[in-house]
Amino acid sequence: MRAIVISELGGPEVLAPAEIEDPAPGPDDAVVEVTAAGLNFIDTYHRSGLYPVELPFTPGLEAAGTVISVGRNVTEVAVGDRVAWGTVAGAYAERARVPADQLVPVPDGVSADQAAALMIQGLTAHYLAVDTYPLEPGSACLIHAGAGGVGLLLTQIAKRLGATVYTTVGTEAKAELSRAAGADHVIVYTREDFAKRVEEIGGPRPLDVVYDGVGKATVPAGLGLLRPFGLMVAFGNASGAVDPIDPLDLTANGSIFFTRPTLFHHVATRRALLSRSEELFAWVAGGMDVRIGARYPLESAADAHRALEGRATTGKVLIEP
């Protein structure tokens, strides 16, 4: 079968198409025919070595497709089921072997493309708004990269929960996407200082929470926008890893809190995985928009990585075998 295999760490050029053996299921596994794989920043961290992985490997943690075989102990899924996952490597391939307890059923009201777009970015948006800082009517939040995959979904969930939403984007075209998702205040950070603009709109320290997937370039300024006891949520490193934070900076900014959550801890049990995905799928079936910004064939995975790292994407990017 065709797959992307990384044999050395580096830039997008290390994403090499290859012919490898078809996977066979272990006793607790299923083999899935991949319809679409989701592209995520974590894929670039694995490729570059920021997050260590054992070489060689096939990247991609997120995909949707159809079960074509199962191991002898598997009861969670059956051949022919439409499924998705977001925690197991190997998605950049025509077929993938996945532990059955990591697969979630995809309901009829959700397409394979939508499911592939939701299992990391959608579930991340879900736990950020529902658990990390539970938004409610009257909450005020800032979402960086508001036209990205997480940003568009998180904005819609935040509005569903009653929050006032500020977002940052890089272009006017992205601003229009963010507004369409429901953002109340959209700031084009390439034209104006986002921190200054937030305070012009909301007054000094108007935010309860900052959801920051950008990292190094934005976290320091965001700390000064939080009310006393507010929460800085650094959940990604799109601009690079965040510089170390002096605990006294948290004191000086109003006894604020700082957290660095990850999806894997929020779906560590099958019960949690199913509960979150079922609620998310229900929202999508009920009309929540999942924007597919671009599709790339498997052989063009390097181009997809270049576009993502160059901030040339909106919504979700899919890689399709």
Tab-separated table of C-alpha atoms in Angstrom:
chain	number	residue	atom	x	y	z
A	1	MET	CA	0.000	0.000	0.000
A	2	ARG	CA	1.007	3.635	-0.365
A	3	ALA	CA	2.051	5.595	2.708
A	4	ILE	CA	4.224	8.502	3.782
A	5	VAL	CA	7.319	7.305	5.622
A	6	ILE	CA	9.681	9.591	7.556
A	7	SER	CA	13.169	8.110	7.843
A	8	GLU	CA	14.961	11.243	9.079
A	9	LEU	CA	13.819	14.354	10.915
A	10	GLY	CA	13.677	17.680	9.143
A	11	GLY	CA	11.535	19.933	6.982
A	12	PRO	CA	8.596	19.001	4.755
A	13	GLU	CA	10.991	17.431	2.246
A	14	VAL	CA	11.411	14.377	4.526
A	15	LEU	CA	7.775	13.361	3.881
A	16	ALA	CA	8.533	10.627	1.363
A	17	PRO	CA	5.868	8.514	-0.392
A	18	ALA	CA	6.647	4.798	-0.216
A	19	GLU	CA	5.177	1.360	-0.820
A	20	ILE	CA	4.943	-0.600	2.423
A	21	GLU	CA	3.262	-3.810	3.558
A	22	ASP	CA	-0.453	-3.799	4.252
A	23	PRO	CA	-1.165	-3.806	7.999
A	24	ALA	CA	-2.718	-6.825	9.663
A	25	PRO	CA	-4.783	-6.476	12.826
A	26	GLY	CA	-3.450	-7.664	16.153
A	27	PRO	CA	-5.869	-9.316	18.574
A	28	ASP	CA	-7.196	-5.962	19.840
A	29	ASP	CA	-6.846	-3.946	16.633
A	30	ALA	CA	-8.848	-3.016	13.580
A	31	VAL	CA	-7.545	-2.154	10.113
A	32	VAL	CA	-9.191	0.894	8.594
A	33	GLU	CA	-9.322	1.895	4.927
A	34	VAL	CA	-8.488	5.593	5.208
A	35	THR	CA	-10.849	7.996	3.457
A	36	ALA	CA	-9.183	11.176	4.725
A	37	ALA	CA	-6.453	12.066	7.209
A	38	GLY	CA	-6.384	15.334	9.104
A	39	LEU	CA	-3.333	17.602	9.087
A	40	ASN	CA	-2.370	19.074	12.470
A	41	PHE	CA	0.519	21.094	13.840
A	42	ILE	CA	1.496	18.109	15.978
A	43	ASP	CA	2.374	16.322	12.714
A	44	THR	CA	4.984	19.018	12.030
A	45	TYR	CA	6.331	18.683	15.578
A	46	HIS	CA	6.796	14.928	15.057
A	47	ARG	CA	8.387	15.515	11.644
A	48	SER	CA	10.861	18.102	12.965
A	49	GLY	CA	11.711	16.308	16.190
A	50	LEU	CA	10.183	18.908	18.536
A	51	TYR	CA	8.138	16.003	19.887
A	52	PRO	CA	10.426	12.913	19.814
A	53	VAL	CA	9.343	9.870	17.825
A	54	GLU	CA	11.058	6.636	16.867
A	55	LEU	CA	12.230	6.442	13.243
A	56	PRO	CA	11.081	5.394	10.702
A	57	PHE	CA	7.399	6.150	11.088
A	58	THR	CA	4.260	7.056	9.189
A	59	PRO	CA	2.897	10.383	10.489
A	60	GLY	CA	-0.653	11.524	11.103
A	61	LEU	CA	-2.687	10.928	14.255
A	62	GLU	CA	-6.140	11.633	12.857
A	63	ALA	CA	-8.289	10.046	10.157
A	64	ALA	CA	-11.651	8.636	9.216
A	65	GLY	CA	-12.528	5.644	7.097
A	66	THR	CA	-14.112	2.184	7.025
A	67	VAL	CA	-13.148	-0.898	9.033
A	68	ILE	CA	-11.959	-3.696	6.722
A	69	SER	CA	-10.722	-6.262	9.261
A	70	VAL	CA	-10.641	-6.796	13.025
A	71	GLY	CA	-8.667	-8.844	15.545
A	72	ARG	CA	-10.121	-11.806	17.406
A	73	ASN	CA	-10.757	-9.870	20.658
A	74	VAL	CA	-12.408	-6.823	19.113
A	75	THR	CA	-15.951	-5.997	20.185
A	76	GLU	CA	-15.973	-2.193	19.842
A	77	VAL	CA	-16.272	-2.122	16.015
A	78	ALA	CA	-17.092	-4.462	13.125
A	79	VAL	CA	-16.137	-4.776	9.467
A	80	GLY	CA	-17.994	-2.149	7.458
A	81	ASP	CA	-18.306	0.386	10.290
A	82	ARG	CA	-17.542	4.036	9.576
A	83	VAL	CA	-15.043	5.166	12.198
A	84	ALA	CA	-12.593	7.906	13.100
A	85	TRP	CA	-9.655	8.347	15.453
A	86	GLY	CA	-7.264	11.036	16.615
A	87	THR	CA	-4.664	9.497	18.933
A	88	VAL	CA	-2.788	6.845	16.926
A	89	ALA	CA	0.022	7.446	14.415
A	90	GLY	CA	-0.076	6.113	10.858
A	91	ALA	CA	-2.888	8.095	9.246
A	92	TYR	CA	-0.903	9.231	6.172
A	93	ALA	CA	-1.554	5.915	4.432
A	94	GLU	CA	-4.124	4.007	2.435
A	95	ARG	CA	-4.788	1.726	5.405
A	96	ALA	CA	-3.941	1.916	9.098
A	97	ARG	CA	-3.913	-0.465	12.048
A	98	VAL	CA	-5.588	1.140	15.065
A	99	PRO	CA	-6.373	-0.228	18.539
A	100	ALA	CA	-10.121	-0.766	18.433
A	101	ASP	CA	-10.719	1.072	21.700
A	102	GLN	CA	-9.353	4.256	20.074
A	103	LEU	CA	-11.954	4.216	17.294
A	104	VAL	CA	-15.230	6.116	17.525
A	105	PRO	CA	-18.303	5.421	15.398
A	106	VAL	CA	-19.201	8.111	12.875
A	107	PRO	CA	-22.969	8.751	12.744
A	108	ASP	CA	-24.914	9.083	9.510
A	109	GLY	CA	-25.239	12.866	9.858
A	110	VAL	CA	-21.462	13.375	9.742
A	111	SER	CA	-19.317	12.826	6.635
A	112	ALA	CA	-15.937	11.117	6.650
A	113	ASP	CA	-14.278	14.447	5.801
A	114	GLN	CA	-15.999	16.138	8.733
A	115	ALA	CA	-15.054	13.315	11.083
A	116	ALA	CA	-11.415	13.430	9.971
A	117	ALA	CA	-11.434	17.172	10.615
A	118	LEU	CA	-12.838	16.868	14.140
A	119	MET	CA	-10.918	14.188	15.990
A	120	ILE	CA	-8.056	16.452	17.068
A	121	GLN	CA	-9.055	20.058	16.391
A	122	GLY	CA	-12.727	19.546	17.207
A	123	LEU	CA	-12.119	17.577	20.385
A	124	THR	CA	-9.472	20.118	21.375
A	125	ALA	CA	-11.967	22.951	20.927
A	126	HIS	CA	-14.473	20.937	22.960
A	127	TYR	CA	-12.272	20.368	26.017
A	128	LEU	CA	-10.911	23.928	25.942
A	129	ALA	CA	-14.372	25.505	26.122
A	130	VAL	CA	-16.121	22.870	28.233
A	131	ASP	CA	-13.424	21.852	30.729
A	132	THR	CA	-10.187	23.865	30.704
A	133	TYR	CA	-12.117	27.099	31.194
A	134	PRO	CA	-15.845	26.308	31.190
A	135	LEU	CA	-17.387	29.163	29.233
A	136	GLU	CA	-20.803	30.500	30.144
A	137	PRO	CA	-22.949	33.548	29.429
A	138	GLY	CA	-20.933	36.631	30.387
A	139	SER	CA	-17.514	35.021	29.818
A	140	ALA	CA	-15.017	36.895	27.627
A	141	CYS	CA	-12.354	34.965	25.739
A	142	LEU	CA	-9.603	35.615	23.200
A	143	ILE	CA	-8.958	32.954	20.561
A	144	HIS	CA	-5.757	33.301	18.558
A	145	ALA	CA	-5.653	32.013	14.957
A	146	GLY	CA	-9.393	32.513	14.744
A	147	ALA	CA	-9.622	31.303	11.130
A	148	GLY	CA	-7.689	28.093	11.754
A	149	GLY	CA	-9.188	24.682	12.301
A	150	VAL	CA	-9.369	24.931	16.095
A	151	GLY	CA	-10.176	28.636	15.986
A	152	LEU	CA	-13.287	28.361	13.822
A	153	LEU	CA	-14.667	25.452	15.836
A	154	LEU	CA	-13.785	26.973	19.210
A	155	THR	CA	-15.450	30.239	18.222
A	156	GLN	CA	-18.681	28.432	17.359
A	157	ILE	CA	-18.631	26.441	20.599
A	158	ALA	CA	-17.848	29.571	22.648
A	159	LYS	CA	-20.824	31.377	21.129
A	160	ARG	CA	-23.021	28.325	21.706
A	161	LEU	CA	-22.058	28.587	25.400
A	162	GLY	CA	-22.825	32.314	25.542
A	163	ALA	CA	-19.359	33.879	25.631
A	164	THR	CA	-18.106	37.114	24.098
A	165	VAL	CA	-15.389	36.152	21.627
A	166	TYR	CA	-12.339	38.120	20.515
A	167	THR	CA	-10.176	36.551	17.787
A	168	THR	CA	-6.929	37.357	16.002
A	169	VAL	CA	-6.288	36.616	12.325
A	170	GLY	CA	-3.610	37.492	9.789
A	171	THR	CA	-5.612	38.802	6.818
A	172	GLU	CA	-8.936	40.443	6.047
A	173	ALA	CA	-10.051	37.295	4.208
A	174	LYS	CA	-9.445	35.304	7.386
A	175	ALA	CA	-11.258	37.997	9.359
A	176	GLU	CA	-14.368	37.378	7.277
A	177	LEU	CA	-14.219	33.664	8.070
A	178	SER	CA	-13.856	34.398	11.774
A	179	ARG	CA	-16.807	36.782	11.746
A	180	ALA	CA	-18.902	34.207	9.890
A	181	ALA	CA	-18.121	31.713	12.676
A	182	GLY	CA	-19.636	34.186	15.157
A	183	ALA	CA	-16.681	36.124	16.589
A	184	ASP	CA	-17.767	39.398	18.185
A	185	HIS	CA	-14.456	41.259	17.755
A	186	VAL	CA	-11.932	40.263	15.079
A	187	ILE	CA	-8.438	41.774	15.138
A	188	VAL	CA	-6.095	41.591	12.132
A	189	TYR	CA	-2.813	41.329	14.024
A	190	THR	CA	-0.709	42.227	10.983
A	191	ARG	CA	-2.333	45.689	10.957
A	192	GLU	CA	-2.612	46.511	14.648
A	193	ASP	CA	-1.342	45.483	18.062
A	194	PHE	CA	-3.813	42.856	19.226
A	195	ALA	CA	-3.340	43.531	22.941
A	196	LYS	CA	-3.864	47.265	22.545
A	197	ARG	CA	-6.942	46.681	20.402
A	198	VAL	CA	-8.513	44.233	22.872
A	199	GLU	CA	-8.240	46.857	25.625
A	200	GLU	CA	-9.573	49.580	23.343
A	201	ILE	CA	-12.673	47.456	22.856
A	202	GLY	CA	-13.132	45.939	26.304
A	203	GLY	CA	-11.213	48.188	28.683
A	204	PRO	CA	-8.262	47.192	30.900
A	205	ARG	CA	-7.839	43.451	31.384
A	206	PRO	CA	-11.240	42.464	29.987
A	207	LEU	CA	-10.656	38.740	29.475
A	208	ASP	CA	-11.485	35.725	31.592
A	209	VAL	CA	-9.432	33.372	29.425
A	210	VAL	CA	-6.983	33.423	26.515
A	211	TYR	CA	-6.929	30.330	24.286
A	212	ASP	CA	-3.478	30.487	22.676
A	213	GLY	CA	-2.382	27.915	20.099
A	214	VAL	CA	0.253	30.251	18.607
A	215	GLY	CA	2.711	30.215	21.487
A	216	LYS	CA	5.946	32.160	21.598
A	217	ALA	CA	4.771	35.224	19.642
A	218	THR	CA	1.545	35.895	21.542
A	219	VAL	CA	1.557	34.462	25.076
A	220	PRO	CA	3.517	37.290	26.789
A	221	ALA	CA	1.155	40.024	25.590
A	222	GLY	CA	-1.876	37.906	26.387
A	223	LEU	CA	-0.946	37.684	30.061
A	224	GLY	CA	-1.621	41.404	30.423
A	225	LEU	CA	-5.179	41.085	29.094
A	226	LEU	CA	-6.478	38.765	31.795
A	227	ARG	CA	-8.550	39.873	34.754
A	228	PRO	CA	-7.316	38.901	38.234
A	229	PHE	CA	-7.505	35.108	38.575
A	230	GLY	CA	-7.931	34.790	34.795
A	231	LEU	CA	-6.520	31.836	32.865
A	232	MET	CA	-3.883	31.665	30.124
A	233	VAL	CA	-4.352	28.440	28.140
A	234	ALA	CA	-1.285	27.721	25.990
A	235	PHE	CA	-2.293	24.697	23.928
A	236	GLY	CA	-0.016	24.958	20.866
A	237	ASN	CA	3.308	26.155	19.472
A	238	ALA	CA	2.555	27.450	15.967
A	239	SER	CA	5.110	30.273	16.332
A	240	GLY	CA	7.519	28.249	18.450
A	241	ALA	CA	7.642	26.973	22.025
A	242	VAL	CA	6.677	29.498	24.692
A	243	ASP	CA	9.610	31.013	26.566
A	244	PRO	CA	9.821	30.059	30.250
A	245	ILE	CA	7.377	31.999	32.430
A	246	ASP	CA	8.581	33.461	35.729
A	247	PRO	CA	5.976	32.611	38.381
A	248	LEU	CA	6.270	36.197	39.623
A	249	ASP	CA	4.851	37.324	36.255
A	250	LEU	CA	1.656	35.496	37.175
A	251	THR	CA	1.573	37.361	40.475
A	252	ALA	CA	2.233	40.732	38.835
A	253	ASN	CA	-0.596	40.159	36.352
A	254	GLY	CA	-3.210	39.563	39.043
A	255	SER	CA	-2.626	36.093	40.510
A	256	ILE	CA	-3.516	34.620	37.147
A	257	PHE	CA	-3.342	30.945	36.224
A	258	PHE	CA	-1.299	29.360	33.423
A	259	THR	CA	-1.945	25.906	31.965
A	260	ARG	CA	-0.575	23.822	29.117
A	261	PRO	CA	-3.222	21.137	28.432
A	262	THR	CA	-3.199	18.388	25.835
A	263	LEU	CA	-5.985	16.427	24.165
A	264	PHE	CA	-4.561	13.041	25.098
A	265	HIS	CA	-5.273	13.549	28.804
A	266	HIS	CA	-8.864	14.570	28.007
A	267	VAL	CA	-9.632	11.376	26.058
A	268	ALA	CA	-7.567	8.996	28.178
A	269	THR	CA	-10.509	6.656	28.753
A	270	ARG	CA	-12.864	5.217	26.170
A	271	ARG	CA	-15.794	6.670	28.087
A	272	ALA	CA	-14.331	10.177	27.810
A	273	LEU	CA	-13.453	9.701	24.132
A	274	LEU	CA	-16.955	8.545	23.228
A	275	SER	CA	-18.705	11.172	25.336
A	276	ARG	CA	-16.782	14.082	23.799
A	277	SER	CA	-16.993	12.813	20.234
A	278	GLU	CA	-20.724	12.062	20.502
A	279	GLU	CA	-21.498	15.584	21.713
A	280	LEU	CA	-19.269	17.115	19.044
A	281	PHE	CA	-20.806	14.995	16.261
A	282	ALA	CA	-24.290	15.954	17.485
A	283	TRP	CA	-23.395	19.655	17.229
A	284	VAL	CA	-22.118	19.120	13.677
A	285	ALA	CA	-25.178	17.124	12.661
A	286	GLY	CA	-27.207	20.005	14.099
A	287	GLY	CA	-25.519	22.578	11.892
A	288	MET	CA	-22.119	23.508	13.341
A	289	ASP	CA	-19.864	24.300	10.393
A	290	VAL	CA	-16.708	22.268	9.758
A	291	ARG	CA	-14.701	24.202	7.190
A	292	ILE	CA	-12.464	22.071	4.951
A	293	GLY	CA	-9.944	24.642	3.751
A	294	ALA	CA	-7.879	22.417	1.423
A	295	ARG	CA	-7.360	18.842	0.288
A	296	TYR	CA	-4.031	17.332	-0.777
A	297	PRO	CA	-3.315	13.912	-2.287
A	298	LEU	CA	-1.091	11.658	-0.204
A	299	GLU	CA	1.917	12.281	-2.462
A	300	SER	CA	1.641	16.044	-1.796
A	301	ALA	CA	1.824	15.814	1.993
A	302	ALA	CA	4.985	17.953	1.941
A	303	ASP	CA	3.082	20.761	0.231
A	304	ALA	CA	0.356	20.503	2.864
A	305	HIS	CA	2.938	20.896	5.640
A	306	ARG	CA	4.477	23.908	3.890
A	307	ALA	CA	1.087	25.575	3.615
A	308	LEU	CA	0.255	24.949	7.271
A	309	GLU	CA	3.601	26.184	8.583
A	310	GLY	CA	3.436	29.189	6.263
A	311	ARG	CA	0.057	30.185	7.755
A	312	ALA	CA	-1.460	29.894	4.297
A	313	THR	CA	-4.369	27.710	5.411
A	314	THR	CA	-7.846	28.249	6.826
A	315	GLY	CA	-10.079	25.739	8.497
A	316	LYS	CA	-9.040	22.114	8.202
A	317	VAL	CA	-6.518	20.650	5.762
A	318	LEU	CA	-7.078	17.031	4.718
A	319	ILE	CA	-4.659	14.557	3.177
A	320	GLU	CA	-6.475	12.032	1.010
A	321	PRO	CA	-5.082	8.656	-0.077
